[in-house]
PDB file of C-alpha atoms and ligand atoms in Angstrom:
ATOM      1  CA  MET J   1      -1.657 -11.941  -8.895  1.00  0.00           C
ATOM      2  CA  SER J   2      -5.736 -13.035  -8.906  1.00  0.00           C
ATOM      3  CA  GLN J   3      -7.473 -10.247  -7.854  1.00  0.00           C
ATOM      4  CA  SER J   4     -10.016 -12.427  -5.844  1.00  0.00           C
ATOM      5  CA  PRO J   5      -7.188 -14.896  -4.562  1.00  0.00           C
ATOM      6  CA  LEU J   6     -10.169 -15.620  -2.474  1.00  0.00           C
ATOM      7  CA  LYS J   7     -12.423 -16.760  -4.621  1.00  0.00           C
ATOM      8  CA  SER J   8     -14.288 -19.786  -3.482  1.00  0.00           C
ATOM      9  CA  ARG J   9     -13.246 -19.790  -0.279  1.00  0.00           C
ATOM     10  CA  THR J  10     -15.968 -19.260   3.097  1.00  0.00           C
ATOM     11  CA  ALA J  11     -15.266 -16.871   5.495  1.00  0.00           C
ATOM     12  CA  ILE J  12     -17.775 -16.762   9.065  1.00  0.00           C
ATOM     13  CA  VAL J  13     -16.711 -13.362  10.929  1.00  0.00           C
ATOM     14  CA  THR J  14     -18.415 -13.891  14.593  1.00  0.00           C
ATOM     15  CA  GLY J  15     -19.081  -9.866  15.284  1.00  0.00           C
ATOM     16  CA  SER J  16     -19.056  -8.059  12.129  1.00  0.00           C
ATOM     17  CA  ASN J  17     -21.950  -5.780  11.900  1.00  0.00           C
ATOM     18  CA  SER J  18     -19.633  -3.268  13.055  1.00  0.00           C
ATOM     19  CA  GLY J  19     -16.003  -2.289  13.889  1.00  0.00           C
ATOM     20  CA  ILE J  20     -12.917  -4.430  12.955  1.00  0.00           C
ATOM     21  CA  GLY J  21     -15.101  -7.476  12.219  1.00  0.00           C
ATOM     22  CA  LEU J  22     -17.221  -5.712   9.788  1.00  0.00           C
ATOM     23  CA  GLY J  23     -13.278  -4.323   8.377  1.00  0.00           C
ATOM     24  CA  ILE J  24     -12.082  -8.156   8.306  1.00  0.00           C
ATOM     25  CA  ALA J  25     -15.525  -8.896   6.697  1.00  0.00           C
ATOM     26  CA  ARG J  26     -15.081  -6.066   3.395  1.00  0.00           C
ATOM     27  CA  SER J  27     -11.240  -7.114   3.082  1.00  0.00           C
ATOM     28  CA  LEU J  28     -12.298 -10.725   2.683  1.00  0.00           C
ATOM     29  CA  ALA J  29     -14.638  -9.795   0.099  1.00  0.00           C
ATOM     30  CA  ALA J  30     -12.652  -7.449  -1.929  1.00  0.00           C
ATOM     31  CA  ALA J  31      -9.963 -10.749  -1.938  1.00  0.00           C
ATOM     32  CA  GLY J  32     -13.253 -12.547  -3.606  1.00  0.00           C
ATOM     33  CA  ALA J  33     -14.123 -14.665  -0.236  1.00  0.00           C
ATOM     34  CA  ASP J  34     -18.131 -14.843   0.325  1.00  0.00           C
ATOM     35  CA  VAL J  35     -18.994 -13.934   3.663  1.00  0.00           C
ATOM     36  CA  VAL J  36     -20.987 -14.759   6.807  1.00  0.00           C
ATOM     37  CA  LEU J  37     -21.774 -11.737   8.627  1.00  0.00           C
ATOM     38  CA  ASN J  38     -23.030 -11.853  12.234  1.00  0.00           C
ATOM     39  CA  SER J  39     -23.915 -10.399  15.983  1.00  0.00           C
ATOM     40  CA  PHE J  40     -26.305 -11.045  18.306  1.00  0.00           C
ATOM     41  CA  THR J  41     -29.312  -9.184  16.557  1.00  0.00           C
ATOM     42  CA  ASP J  42     -31.478  -9.948  13.596  1.00  0.00           C
ATOM     43  CA  ASP J  43     -32.338  -6.102  12.102  1.00  0.00           C
ATOM     44  CA  ALA J  44     -33.471  -5.573   8.562  1.00  0.00           C
ATOM     45  CA  GLY J  45     -30.380  -3.198   9.249  1.00  0.00           C
ATOM     46  CA  ASP J  46     -27.708  -6.666   9.273  1.00  0.00           C
ATOM     47  CA  HIS J  47     -29.495  -8.311   6.565  1.00  0.00           C
ATOM     48  CA  ALA J  48     -29.260  -4.620   4.342  1.00  0.00           C
ATOM     49  CA  LEU J  49     -25.315  -4.603   5.558  1.00  0.00           C
ATOM     50  CA  ALA J  50     -25.244  -8.265   3.793  1.00  0.00           C
ATOM     51  CA  ALA J  51     -26.628  -7.023   1.222  1.00  0.00           C
ATOM     52  CA  SER J  52     -24.404  -4.256  -0.141  1.00  0.00           C
ATOM     53  CA  LEU J  53     -21.436  -5.614   1.418  1.00  0.00           C
ATOM     54  CA  GLY J  54     -22.047  -8.359  -1.755  1.00  0.00           C
ATOM     55  CA  THR J  55     -23.285  -6.046  -4.439  1.00  0.00           C
ATOM     56  CA  GLU J  56     -20.224  -4.120  -3.676  1.00  0.00           C
ATOM     57  CA  PHE J  57     -17.418  -6.613  -3.733  1.00  0.00           C
ATOM     58  CA  GLY J  58     -19.474  -9.322  -5.993  1.00  0.00           C
ATOM     59  CA  VAL J  59     -19.639 -12.493  -3.708  1.00  0.00           C
ATOM     60  CA  ASN J  60     -22.537 -13.815  -1.771  1.00  0.00           C
ATOM     61  CA  VAL J  61     -22.423 -12.073   2.007  1.00  0.00           C
ATOM     62  CA  ARG J  62     -25.144 -13.695   4.256  1.00  0.00           C
ATOM     63  CA  TYR J  63     -25.863 -12.468   7.780  1.00  0.00           C
ATOM     64  CA  ILE J  64     -27.101 -14.696  10.313  1.00  0.00           C
ATOM     65  CA  LYS J  65     -28.040 -13.819  14.109  1.00  0.00           C
ATOM     66  CA  ALA J  66     -26.473 -16.021  16.259  1.00  0.00           C
ATOM     67  CA  ASP J  67     -25.836 -14.677  20.230  1.00  0.00           C
ATOM     68  CA  MET J  68     -22.086 -15.631  20.727  1.00  0.00           C
ATOM     69  CA  SER J  69     -22.721 -15.629  24.376  1.00  0.00           C
ATOM     70  CA  ARG J  70     -24.350 -19.096  24.045  1.00  0.00           C
ATOM     71  CA  PRO J  71     -22.423 -21.903  23.186  1.00  0.00           C
ATOM     72  CA  GLU J  72     -25.508 -23.303  21.724  1.00  0.00           C
ATOM     73  CA  GLU J  73     -25.375 -20.712  19.348  1.00  0.00           C
ATOM     74  CA  CYS J  74     -22.011 -20.351  17.954  1.00  0.00           C
ATOM     75  CA  ARG J  75     -21.979 -24.366  16.882  1.00  0.00           C
ATOM     76  CA  ALA J  76     -25.118 -23.137  15.417  1.00  0.00           C
ATOM     77  CA  LEU J  77     -23.650 -20.612  13.184  1.00  0.00           C
ATOM     78  CA  VAL J  78     -21.140 -22.292  11.943  1.00  0.00           C
ATOM     79  CA  GLU J  79     -24.295 -25.433  11.051  1.00  0.00           C
ATOM     80  CA  GLN J  80     -26.397 -22.719   9.499  1.00  0.00           C
ATOM     81  CA  ALA J  81     -23.477 -21.644   7.111  1.00  0.00           C
ATOM     82  CA  GLY J  82     -22.688 -25.343   6.114  1.00  0.00           C
ATOM     83  CA  GLY J  83     -19.404 -24.857   7.598  1.00  0.00           C
ATOM     84  CA  CYS J  84     -16.410 -22.575   6.472  1.00  0.00           C
ATOM     85  CA  ASP J  85     -12.717 -22.312   4.906  1.00  0.00           C
ATOM     86  CA  ILE J  86     -11.943 -19.443   6.901  1.00  0.00           C
ATOM     87  CA  LEU J  87     -13.331 -18.376  10.706  1.00  0.00           C
ATOM     88  CA  VAL J  88     -12.127 -14.857  12.276  1.00  0.00           C
ATOM     89  CA  ASN J  89     -13.689 -15.573  16.083  1.00  0.00           C
ATOM     90  CA  ASN J  90     -14.385 -11.440  16.904  1.00  0.00           C
ATOM     91  CA  ALA J  91     -17.324 -10.937  18.453  1.00  0.00           C
ATOM     92  CA  GLY J  92     -16.352  -9.069  21.986  1.00  0.00           C
ATOM     93  CA  ILE J  93     -17.574  -6.944  24.384  1.00  0.00           C
ATOM     94  CA  GLN J  94     -15.944  -4.458  27.381  1.00  0.00           C
ATOM     95  CA  TYR J  95     -16.249  -3.453  30.904  1.00  0.00           C
ATOM     96  CA  VAL J  96     -14.347  -1.304  33.081  1.00  0.00           C
ATOM     97  CA  ALA J  97     -14.065  -1.487  36.728  1.00  0.00           C
ATOM     98  CA  LYS J  98     -12.080  -2.862  39.518  1.00  0.00           C
ATOM     99  CA  ILE J  99     -11.624  -6.240  40.808  1.00  0.00           C
ATOM    100  CA  GLU J 100     -14.012  -6.236  43.764  1.00  0.00           C
ATOM    101  CA  GLU J 101     -16.176  -3.392  42.254  1.00  0.00           C
ATOM    102  CA  PHE J 102     -16.522  -5.580  38.840  1.00  0.00           C
ATOM    103  CA  PRO J 103     -20.260  -7.061  38.552  1.00  0.00           C
ATOM    104  CA  GLN J 104     -19.684 -10.460  37.596  1.00  0.00           C
ATOM    105  CA  ASP J 105     -22.714 -11.238  35.494  1.00  0.00           C
ATOM    106  CA  ARG J 106     -19.842  -8.557  33.572  1.00  0.00           C
ATOM    107  CA  TRP J 107     -16.989 -10.983  34.313  1.00  0.00           C
ATOM    108  CA  ASP J 108     -19.423 -13.949  32.816  1.00  0.00           C
ATOM    109  CA  ALA J 109     -20.288 -12.407  29.693  1.00  0.00           C
ATOM    110  CA  ILE J 110     -17.417 -11.001  28.482  1.00  0.00           C
ATOM    111  CA  ILE J 111     -15.007 -14.422  29.122  1.00  0.00           C
ATOM    112  CA  ALA J 112     -18.447 -15.889  27.473  1.00  0.00           C
ATOM    113  CA  ILE J 113     -18.046 -13.537  24.719  1.00  0.00           C
ATOM    114  CA  ASN J 114     -14.590 -12.756  24.260  1.00  0.00           C
ATOM    115  CA  MET J 115     -13.293 -16.210  24.901  1.00  0.00           C
ATOM    116  CA  SER J 116     -15.727 -19.027  25.431  1.00  0.00           C
ATOM    117  CA  SER J 117     -17.112 -18.405  21.907  1.00  0.00           C
ATOM    118  CA  ALA J 118     -13.945 -18.690  19.954  1.00  0.00           C
ATOM    119  CA  PHE J 119     -13.436 -22.660  21.771  1.00  0.00           C
ATOM    120  CA  HIS J 120     -16.810 -23.382  20.469  1.00  0.00           C
ATOM    121  CA  CYS J 121     -16.699 -21.541  17.093  1.00  0.00           C
ATOM    122  CA  THR J 122     -13.258 -23.471  16.355  1.00  0.00           C
ATOM    123  CA  ALA J 123     -14.627 -26.508  17.195  1.00  0.00           C
ATOM    124  CA  ALA J 124     -17.517 -26.530  15.396  1.00  0.00           C
ATOM    125  CA  ALA J 125     -15.306 -25.613  12.744  1.00  0.00           C
ATOM    126  CA  LEU J 126     -12.686 -27.516  12.514  1.00  0.00           C
ATOM    127  CA  PRO J 127     -13.740 -30.598  11.417  1.00  0.00           C
ATOM    128  CA  GLY J 128     -15.269 -29.326   8.351  1.00  0.00           C
ATOM    129  CA  LEU J 129     -11.163 -27.631   7.694  1.00  0.00           C
ATOM    130  CA  TYR J 130      -9.706 -30.181   8.296  1.00  0.00           C
ATOM    131  CA  ALA J 131     -11.692 -32.244   5.507  1.00  0.00           C
ATOM    132  CA  ARG J 132     -11.130 -29.762   3.607  1.00  0.00           C
ATOM    133  CA  GLY J 133      -7.612 -30.115   3.967  1.00  0.00           C
ATOM    134  CA  TRP J 134      -7.111 -25.884   4.045  1.00  0.00           C
ATOM    135  CA  GLY J 135      -8.446 -23.684   6.299  1.00  0.00           C
ATOM    136  CA  ARG J 136      -7.542 -20.739   8.767  1.00  0.00           C
ATOM    137  CA  VAL J 137      -7.989 -19.288  12.047  1.00  0.00           C
ATOM    138  CA  ILE J 138      -8.276 -16.318  12.966  1.00  0.00           C
ATOM    139  CA  ASN J 139      -7.872 -15.236  16.639  1.00  0.00           C
ATOM    140  CA  VAL J 140      -8.804 -11.356  17.027  1.00  0.00           C
ATOM    141  CA  ALA J 141      -7.192 -10.505  20.289  1.00  0.00           C
ATOM    142  CA  SER J 142      -6.050  -7.900  21.695  1.00  0.00           C
ATOM    143  CA  ALA J 143      -2.741  -6.123  23.050  1.00  0.00           C
ATOM    144  CA  HIS J 144      -4.503  -7.007  26.238  1.00  0.00           C
ATOM    145  CA  GLY J 145      -4.019 -10.677  25.222  1.00  0.00           C
ATOM    146  CA  LEU J 146       0.149  -9.768  25.883  1.00  0.00           C
ATOM    147  CA  THR J 147      -0.029  -7.170  28.571  1.00  0.00           C
ATOM    148  CA  ALA J 148      -2.516  -5.781  31.033  1.00  0.00           C
ATOM    149  CA  SER J 149      -3.997  -2.496  32.103  1.00  0.00           C
ATOM    150  CA  PRO J 150      -5.679  -2.124  35.389  1.00  0.00           C
ATOM    151  CA  TYR J 151      -9.586  -2.346  35.473  1.00  0.00           C
ATOM    152  CA  LYS J 152      -9.998  -4.572  32.696  1.00  0.00           C
ATOM    153  CA  SER J 153     -10.344  -8.175  34.860  1.00  0.00           C
ATOM    154  CA  ALA J 154     -12.042  -9.886  32.463  1.00  0.00           C
ATOM    155  CA  TYR J 155     -11.207  -8.728  29.445  1.00  0.00           C
ATOM    156  CA  VAL J 156      -7.454  -9.157  29.982  1.00  0.00           C
ATOM    157  CA  THR J 157      -8.684 -12.870  30.858  1.00  0.00           C
ATOM    158  CA  ALA J 158     -10.568 -13.664  28.560  1.00  0.00           C
ATOM    159  CA  LYS J 159      -7.486 -11.945  26.071  1.00  0.00           C
ATOM    160  CA  HIS J 160      -4.959 -13.707  26.909  1.00  0.00           C
ATOM    161  CA  GLY J 161      -6.738 -17.158  27.441  1.00  0.00           C
ATOM    162  CA  VAL J 162      -7.836 -16.375  23.393  1.00  0.00           C
ATOM    163  CA  VAL J 163      -4.121 -15.967  22.572  1.00  0.00           C
ATOM    164  CA  GLY J 164      -3.281 -19.198  24.758  1.00  0.00           C
ATOM    165  CA  LEU J 165      -6.601 -21.065  22.545  1.00  0.00           C
ATOM    166  CA  THR J 166      -4.513 -19.859  19.156  1.00  0.00           C
ATOM    167  CA  LYS J 167      -1.341 -22.059  20.133  1.00  0.00           C
ATOM    168  CA  VAL J 168      -3.540 -24.932  21.105  1.00  0.00           C
ATOM    169  CA  THR J 169      -5.689 -24.651  18.207  1.00  0.00           C
ATOM    170  CA  ALA J 170      -2.391 -24.330  15.833  1.00  0.00           C
ATOM    171  CA  LEU J 171      -0.313 -27.268  17.293  1.00  0.00           C
ATOM    172  CA  GLU J 172      -3.558 -29.823  17.206  1.00  0.00           C
ATOM    173  CA  ALA J 173      -4.291 -28.130  13.654  1.00  0.00           C
ATOM    174  CA  ALA J 174      -0.555 -28.277  12.398  1.00  0.00           C
ATOM    175  CA  GLY J 175       0.458 -30.177   8.873  1.00  0.00           C
ATOM    176  CA  GLN J 176      -3.418 -30.389   7.832  1.00  0.00           C
ATOM    177  CA  GLY J 177      -3.503 -27.146   6.101  1.00  0.00           C
ATOM    178  CA  VAL J 178      -4.890 -25.631   8.456  1.00  0.00           C
ATOM    179  CA  THR J 179      -3.553 -22.100  10.586  1.00  0.00           C
ATOM    180  CA  CYS J 180      -4.279 -20.416  13.650  1.00  0.00           C
ATOM    181  CA  ASN J 181      -3.405 -17.018  14.519  1.00  0.00           C
ATOM    182  CA  ALA J 182      -4.032 -14.430  16.586  1.00  0.00           C
ATOM    183  CA  ILE J 183      -4.419 -10.607  15.710  1.00  0.00           C
ATOM    184  CA  CYS J 184      -3.583  -8.561  18.834  1.00  0.00           C
ATOM    185  CA  PRO J 185      -4.906  -5.003  17.957  1.00  0.00           C
ATOM    186  CA  GLY J 186      -4.376  -1.900  20.075  1.00  0.00           C
ATOM    187  CA  TYR J 187      -6.138   0.926  20.520  1.00  0.00           C
ATOM    188  CA  VAL J 188      -8.976   1.256  16.970  1.00  0.00           C
ATOM    189  CA  LEU J 189     -11.761   4.030  16.854  1.00  0.00           C
ATOM    190  CA  THR J 190     -14.435   1.687  17.197  1.00  0.00           C
ATOM    191  CA  PRO J 191     -17.794   2.133  19.078  1.00  0.00           C
ATOM    192  CA  ILE J 192     -16.098  -0.306  21.742  1.00  0.00           C
ATOM    193  CA  ILE J 193     -13.709   2.673  21.990  1.00  0.00           C
ATOM    194  CA  GLU J 194     -16.248   5.133  21.576  1.00  0.00           C
ATOM    195  CA  LYS J 195     -18.322   4.293  24.290  1.00  0.00           C
ATOM    196  CA  GLN J 196     -15.259   4.328  26.565  1.00  0.00           C
ATOM    197  CA  ILE J 197     -14.296   8.214  25.719  1.00  0.00           C
ATOM    198  CA  PRO J 198     -17.288   9.748  27.936  1.00  0.00           C
ATOM    199  CA  GLU J 199     -16.230   7.796  30.631  1.00  0.00           C
ATOM    200  CA  GLN J 200     -12.750   8.423  30.486  1.00  0.00           C
ATOM    201  CA  MET J 201     -13.395  11.562  29.973  1.00  0.00           C
ATOM    202  CA  LYS J 202     -15.551  12.045  33.407  1.00  0.00           C
ATOM    203  CA  THR J 203     -13.097   9.233  35.205  1.00  0.00           C
ATOM    204  CA  HIS J 204      -9.974  11.593  34.337  1.00  0.00           C
ATOM    205  CA  ASN J 205     -12.079  14.735  34.481  1.00  0.00           C
ATOM    206  CA  MET J 206     -10.272  15.788  30.347  1.00  0.00           C
ATOM    207  CA  ASP J 207     -11.950  16.737  27.019  1.00  0.00           C
ATOM    208  CA  ARG J 208     -12.111  14.200  24.347  1.00  0.00           C
ATOM    209  CA  GLU J 209      -8.752  15.108  22.883  1.00  0.00           C
ATOM    210  CA  THR J 210      -7.255  15.107  25.745  1.00  0.00           C
ATOM    211  CA  VAL J 211      -8.523  11.766  26.625  1.00  0.00           C
ATOM    212  CA  ILE J 212      -7.571  10.395  23.256  1.00  0.00           C
ATOM    213  CA  LYS J 213      -4.214  11.297  23.511  1.00  0.00           C
ATOM    214  CA  GLN J 214      -3.350  11.287  26.878  1.00  0.00           C
ATOM    215  CA  VAL J 215      -5.078   8.275  28.238  1.00  0.00           C
ATOM    216  CA  MET J 216      -5.725   6.288  25.151  1.00  0.00           C
ATOM    217  CA  LEU J 217      -2.621   6.713  22.261  1.00  0.00           C
ATOM    218  CA  GLU J 218      -0.533   7.456  25.425  1.00  0.00           C
ATOM    219  CA  ARG J 219      -0.418   3.688  25.338  1.00  0.00           C
ATOM    220  CA  GLN J 220       0.663   3.474  21.410  1.00  0.00           C
ATOM    221  CA  PRO J 221       4.002   4.592  20.352  1.00  0.00           C
ATOM    222  CA  SER J 222       2.780   5.676  17.151  1.00  0.00           C
ATOM    223  CA  GLY J 223       0.599   8.542  19.253  1.00  0.00           C
ATOM    224  CA  GLU J 224      -2.344   6.870  16.739  1.00  0.00           C
ATOM    225  CA  PHE J 225      -5.466   4.399  16.145  1.00  0.00           C
ATOM    226  CA  ALA J 226      -4.873   1.470  13.727  1.00  0.00           C
ATOM    227  CA  THR J 227      -7.434   1.447  11.536  1.00  0.00           C
ATOM    228  CA  THR J 228     -10.178  -1.325  10.464  1.00  0.00           C
ATOM    229  CA  GLU J 229      -9.010  -1.649   7.279  1.00  0.00           C
ATOM    230  CA  GLN J 230      -5.383  -2.170   8.323  1.00  0.00           C
ATOM    231  CA  ILE J 231      -6.350  -5.044  10.111  1.00  0.00           C
ATOM    232  CA  GLY J 232      -8.589  -6.404   7.373  1.00  0.00           C
ATOM    233  CA  GLY J 233      -5.483  -6.221   5.661  1.00  0.00           C
ATOM    234  CA  VAL J 234      -3.552  -8.280   8.347  1.00  0.00           C
ATOM    235  CA  ALA J 235      -6.566 -11.190   8.796  1.00  0.00           C
ATOM    236  CA  THR J 236      -6.357 -11.162   4.430  1.00  0.00           C
ATOM    237  CA  PHE J 237      -2.494 -11.916   4.810  1.00  0.00           C
ATOM    238  CA  LEU J 238      -3.513 -14.614   6.816  1.00  0.00           C
ATOM    239  CA  CYS J 239      -5.739 -16.334   4.321  1.00  0.00           C
ATOM    240  CA  SER J 240      -2.572 -16.001   1.630  1.00  0.00           C
ATOM    241  CA  SER J 241      -0.447 -18.741   0.882  1.00  0.00           C
ATOM    242  CA  ALA J 242       2.505 -16.644   1.796  1.00  0.00           C
ATOM    243  CA  ALA J 243       1.121 -16.854   5.730  1.00  0.00           C
ATOM    244  CA  ASP J 244       1.069 -20.925   4.719  1.00  0.00           C
ATOM    245  CA  GLN J 245       3.827 -21.640   7.455  1.00  0.00           C
ATOM    246  CA  ILE J 246       2.534 -18.844   9.680  1.00  0.00           C
ATOM    247  CA  THR J 247       0.646 -20.699  12.909  1.00  0.00           C
ATOM    248  CA  GLY J 248       0.039 -20.457  16.609  1.00  0.00           C
ATOM    249  CA  THR J 249       1.778 -17.050  16.719  1.00  0.00           C
ATOM    250  CA  THR J 250       0.443 -12.908  17.323  1.00  0.00           C
ATOM    251  CA  ILE J 251       0.912 -10.646  15.047  1.00  0.00           C
ATOM    252  CA  SER J 252       0.376  -7.225  16.891  1.00  0.00           C
ATOM    253  CA  VAL J 253      -1.508  -4.160  14.838  1.00  0.00           C
ATOM    254  CA  ASP J 254      -0.645  -1.450  17.696  1.00  0.00           C
ATOM    255  CA  GLY J 255       1.873   1.058  16.844  1.00  0.00           C
ATOM    256  CA  GLY J 256       4.465  -0.136  19.238  1.00  0.00           C
ATOM    257  CA  TRP J 257       2.690  -0.749  22.768  1.00  0.00           C
ATOM    258  CA  THR J 258       3.927  -4.048  23.100  1.00  0.00           C
ATOM    259  CA  ALA J 259       7.239  -2.690  22.582  1.00  0.00           C
ATOM    260  CA  LEU J 260       7.665  -0.912  25.067  1.00  0.00           C
TER     261      LEU J 260
HETATM  262  P1  NAD H   1     -17.965  -3.430  18.551  1.00  0.00           P
HETATM  263  O1  NAD H   1     -18.694  -2.904  19.238  1.00  0.00           O
HETATM  264  O2  NAD H   1     -17.772  -2.281  17.313  1.00  0.00           O
HETATM  265  O3  NAD H   1     -17.817  -4.181  17.736  1.00  0.00           O
HETATM  266  C1  NAD H   1     -18.008  -5.742  18.728  1.00  0.00           C
HETATM  267  C2  NAD H   1     -19.259  -6.486  17.601  1.00  0.00           C
HETATM  268  O4  NAD H   1     -19.162  -7.923  18.600  1.00  0.00           O
HETATM  269  C3  NAD H   1     -19.797  -6.219  17.163  1.00  0.00           C
HETATM  270  O5  NAD H   1     -20.606  -6.083  15.706  1.00  0.00           O
HETATM  271  C4  NAD H   1     -21.326  -6.019  17.861  1.00  0.00           C
HETATM  272  O6  NAD H   1     -22.664  -6.500  17.295  1.00  0.00           O
HETATM  273  C5  NAD H   1     -20.607  -8.147  18.560  1.00  0.00           C
HETATM  274  N1  NAD H   1     -21.406  -8.732  19.343  1.00  0.00           N
HETATM  275  C6  NAD H   1     -20.493  -7.926  20.444  1.00  0.00           C
HETATM  276  N2  NAD H   1     -21.866  -9.701  21.910  1.00  0.00           N
HETATM  277  C7  NAD H   1     -22.355  -9.734  20.447  1.00  0.00           C
HETATM  278  C8  NAD H   1     -22.669 -11.008  21.043  1.00  0.00           C
HETATM  279  N3  NAD H   1     -23.608 -11.219  22.175  1.00  0.00           N
HETATM  280  N4  NAD H   1     -23.043 -11.899  20.148  1.00  0.00           N
HETATM  281  C9  NAD H   1     -22.221 -11.909  19.013  1.00  0.00           C
HETATM  282  N5  NAD H   1     -21.940 -10.911  18.354  1.00  0.00           N
HETATM  283  C10 NAD H   1     -21.787  -9.531  19.347  1.00  0.00           C
HETATM  284  O7  NAD H   1     -15.927  -3.283  18.124  1.00  0.00           O
HETATM  285  P2  NAD H   1     -14.461  -3.752  17.862  1.00  0.00           P
HETATM  286  O8  NAD H   1     -13.767  -2.858  18.242  1.00  0.00           O
HETATM  287  O9  NAD H   1     -14.460  -3.695  16.176  1.00  0.00           O
HETATM  288  O10 NAD H   1     -14.294  -5.023  18.707  1.00  0.00           O
HETATM  289  C11 NAD H   1     -13.934  -6.124  18.045  1.00  0.00           C
HETATM  290  C12 NAD H   1     -12.953  -7.340  18.381  1.00  0.00           C
HETATM  291  O11 NAD H   1     -12.146  -6.445  18.671  1.00  0.00           O
HETATM  292  C13 NAD H   1     -12.982  -7.449  19.646  1.00  0.00           C
HETATM  293  O12 NAD H   1     -13.059  -8.723  19.738  1.00  0.00           O
HETATM  294  C14 NAD H   1     -12.363  -6.614  20.670  1.00  0.00           C
HETATM  295  O13 NAD H   1     -11.801  -6.810  21.813  1.00  0.00           O
HETATM  296  C15 NAD H   1     -11.327  -6.603  19.591  1.00  0.00           C
HETATM  297  N6  NAD H   1     -10.269  -5.448  19.652  1.00  0.00           N
HETATM  298  C16 NAD H   1     -10.991  -3.997  19.687  1.00  0.00           C
HETATM  299  C17 NAD H   1     -10.074  -3.237  20.455  1.00  0.00           C
HETATM  300  C18 NAD H   1      -9.871  -1.373  19.654  1.00  0.00           C
HETATM  301  O14 NAD H   1      -9.492  -1.047  19.997  1.00  0.00           O
HETATM  302  N7  NAD H   1     -10.764  -1.148  18.947  1.00  0.00           N
HETATM  303  C19 NAD H   1      -8.441  -3.180  20.480  1.00  0.00           C
HETATM  304  C20 NAD H   1      -8.502  -4.932  20.030  1.00  0.00           C
HETATM  305  C21 NAD H   1      -9.046  -5.772  19.927  1.00  0.00           C
END
């Protein structure tokens, strides 16, 4: 196989200045794709990250600021990028509280960023993918797109919605060279998870290691976090010709969580 199977493809990865999005961007760049990094910030560090990724992998990497909580910015991201061949809907946030105490603004933000942004970006990208006769839409859902946990009402709702959107996108795109699938990670040690550790330590009165082993990885039979490199590898596989007929499905990377 060519060292650069994705050469001349352009990938937009939403929410990619850290964590899983960055892992996916790195893997696609390593496979030769030009990449558009994104987040809602516009720091020198964001642009420096794009420049260093471009140098590391010898591809064109740009950073485009767009707030995925705003439909018009989702659509503008795709337009400013000049379209794409690969769209990875990855941006996401988390908030944990009982339903009756869940702040309305957190509900709205999670639904907007974790779910509706995938719809708006996909809607903006599809005409270009159809015109090229090839495309990949990859939605980063979650084990929480397939199963639930208490106190994560907005997140679980949004991720189940993303899995539904994945199936509809796949059906509408079928036969046009365009596939759509969802990757469903279990726990991956990224900033979104790091932030939850001190909260869980307080809630459960446990130390860090015990929270990791007994609260987080308790759901993950392998007893290990998945890595951003592994998620990147799955996304890159979904862009290969071996995955031409994989569409409308979910791929779990969760150490066995959803097999329980
Ligand atoms: P992260 O916090 O490292 O990354 C989230 C990314 O989204 C960041 O780049 C952040 O800047 C960006 N983002 C947040 N709000 C945004 C907004 N309004 N507009 C644009 N970008 C925004 O966390 P992560 O773990 O890498 O999460 C990435 C995705 O993976 C999320 O959709 C998350 O739900 C999903 N996921 C994570 C895990 C895990 O265990 N880490 C498990 C399953 C699914």
